[in-house]
Every structure is written in C-alpha cells, then in structure tokens.
Amino acid sequence: HLRHVPVSAVMAELGRRTAQTGLQEKAGRPDSSAG
C-alpha cells in the first residue's frame, strides 16, 4: 500500500469484496463449497 490505511477500513473493504464475490459465486454455482 502506498499509504497507511486504518485496519477498520481494510476490513470493511475486504468485507464488501467478499460479500460481492460470494453473491456472484452463489448466483453462478451452488454454495455446496461455501464455508
């Protein structure tokens, strides 16, 4: 990272990306492999 980012912001961003990718994968494939 070019500059320091608060951990809360990082976790929030990761949460968003994880949620979006999770929804896309769930919509495209069965969530049998979802943990």
CSV table of N, CA and C in Angstrom, one decimal:
chain,number,residue,atom,x,y,z
A,1,HIS,N,0.8,-1.2,0.0
A,1,HIS,CA,0.0,0.0,0.0
A,1,HIS,C,0.9,1.2,0.0
A,2,LEU,N,0.5,2.2,-0.7
A,2,LEU,CA,1.2,3.5,-0.8
A,2,LEU,C,1.1,4.3,0.5
A,3,ARG,N,0.0,4.2,1.1
A,3,ARG,CA,-0.2,4.9,2.4
A,3,ARG,C,-0.8,4.1,3.4
A,4,HIS,N,-0.7,4.4,4.7
A,4,HIS,CA,-1.2,3.6,5.8
A,4,HIS,C,-2.7,3.8,5.8
A,5,VAL,N,-3.4,2.6,5.9
A,5,VAL,CA,-4.9,2.6,5.9
A,5,VAL,C,-5.4,2.0,7.2
A,6,PRO,N,-6.3,2.6,7.9
A,6,PRO,CA,-6.9,2.0,9.1
A,6,PRO,C,-7.3,0.6,8.9
A,7,VAL,N,-7.1,-0.2,9.9
A,7,VAL,CA,-7.5,-1.7,9.8
A,7,VAL,C,-9.0,-1.8,9.6
A,8,SER,N,-9.7,-0.9,10.2
A,8,SER,CA,-11.2,-0.9,10.1
A,8,SER,C,-11.6,-0.7,8.6
A,9,ALA,N,-10.9,0.2,7.9
A,9,ALA,CA,-11.2,0.4,6.5
A,9,ALA,C,-10.8,-0.8,5.7
A,10,VAL,N,-9.7,-1.4,6.0
A,10,VAL,CA,-9.3,-2.6,5.2
A,10,VAL,C,-10.3,-3.7,5.4
A,11,MET,N,-10.7,-3.9,6.7
A,11,MET,CA,-11.6,-5.0,7.0
A,11,MET,C,-13.0,-4.7,6.3
A,12,ALA,N,-13.4,-3.4,6.2
A,12,ALA,CA,-14.6,-3.1,5.6
A,12,ALA,C,-14.6,-3.4,4.1
A,13,GLU,N,-13.4,-3.0,3.5
A,13,GLU,CA,-13.3,-3.2,2.0
A,13,GLU,C,-13.2,-4.7,1.7
A,14,LEU,N,-12.5,-5.5,2.5
A,14,LEU,CA,-12.5,-6.9,2.3
A,14,LEU,C,-13.9,-7.5,2.5
A,15,GLY,N,-14.6,-7.0,3.5
A,15,GLY,CA,-15.9,-7.5,3.7
A,15,GLY,C,-16.8,-7.2,2.5
A,16,ARG,N,-16.7,-6.0,1.9
A,16,ARG,CA,-17.5,-5.7,0.7
A,16,ARG,C,-17.2,-6.6,-0.4
A,17,ARG,N,-15.9,-6.8,-0.7
A,17,ARG,CA,-15.4,-7.6,-1.8
A,17,ARG,C,-15.8,-9.1,-1.6
A,18,THR,N,-15.7,-9.5,-0.4
A,18,THR,CA,-16.0,-10.9,-0.1
A,18,THR,C,-17.5,-11.1,-0.3
A,19,ALA,N,-18.3,-10.1,0.2
A,19,ALA,CA,-19.8,-10.3,0.0
A,19,ALA,C,-20.2,-10.3,-1.4
A,20,GLN,N,-19.6,-9.4,-2.2
A,20,GLN,CA,-19.9,-9.3,-3.6
A,20,GLN,C,-19.5,-10.5,-4.4
A,21,THR,N,-18.3,-11.0,-4.2
A,21,THR,CA,-17.8,-12.2,-4.8
A,21,THR,C,-18.7,-13.4,-4.4
A,22,GLY,N,-19.0,-13.4,-3.1
A,22,GLY,CA,-19.8,-14.5,-2.6
A,22,GLY,C,-21.2,-14.6,-3.2
A,23,LEU,N,-21.8,-13.4,-3.4
A,23,LEU,CA,-23.1,-13.4,-4.1
A,23,LEU,C,-23.0,-13.8,-5.5
A,24,GLN,N,-22.0,-13.4,-6.2
A,24,GLN,CA,-21.8,-13.7,-7.6
A,24,GLN,C,-21.6,-15.2,-7.7
A,25,GLU,N,-20.7,-15.8,-6.9
A,25,GLU,CA,-20.4,-17.2,-6.9
A,25,GLU,C,-21.7,-18.0,-6.6
A,26,LYS,N,-22.4,-17.6,-5.6
A,26,LYS,CA,-23.6,-18.3,-5.1
A,26,LYS,C,-24.6,-18.2,-6.3
A,27,ALA,N,-24.7,-17.1,-7.0
A,27,ALA,CA,-25.7,-17.0,-8.1
A,27,ALA,C,-25.3,-17.9,-9.3
A,28,GLY,N,-24.0,-18.1,-9.4
A,28,GLY,CA,-23.5,-18.8,-10.6
A,28,GLY,C,-23.3,-20.3,-10.3
A,29,ARG,N,-23.0,-20.6,-9.1
A,29,ARG,CA,-22.8,-22.0,-8.7
A,29,ARG,C,-23.4,-22.3,-7.4
A,30,PRO,N,-23.8,-23.6,-7.1
A,30,PRO,CA,-24.3,-24.0,-5.8
A,30,PRO,C,-23.3,-23.7,-4.7
A,31,ASP,N,-23.9,-23.3,-3.5
A,31,ASP,CA,-23.0,-22.9,-2.4
A,31,ASP,C,-22.6,-24.1,-1.6
A,32,SER,N,-22.4,-25.3,-2.2
A,32,SER,CA,-22.1,-26.5,-1.5
A,32,SER,C,-20.7,-26.4,-0.9
A,33,SER,N,-19.8,-25.6,-1.6
A,33,SER,CA,-18.4,-25.5,-1.1
A,33,SER,C,-18.2,-24.3,-0.2
A,34,ALA,N,-19.3,-23.6,0.1
A,34,ALA,CA,-19.2,-22.4,0.9
A,34,ALA,C,-19.0,-22.8,2.3
A,35,GLY,N,-18.0,-22.1,3.0
A,35,GLY,CA,-17.7,-22.3,4.3
A,35,GLY,C,-18.4,-21.4,5.2
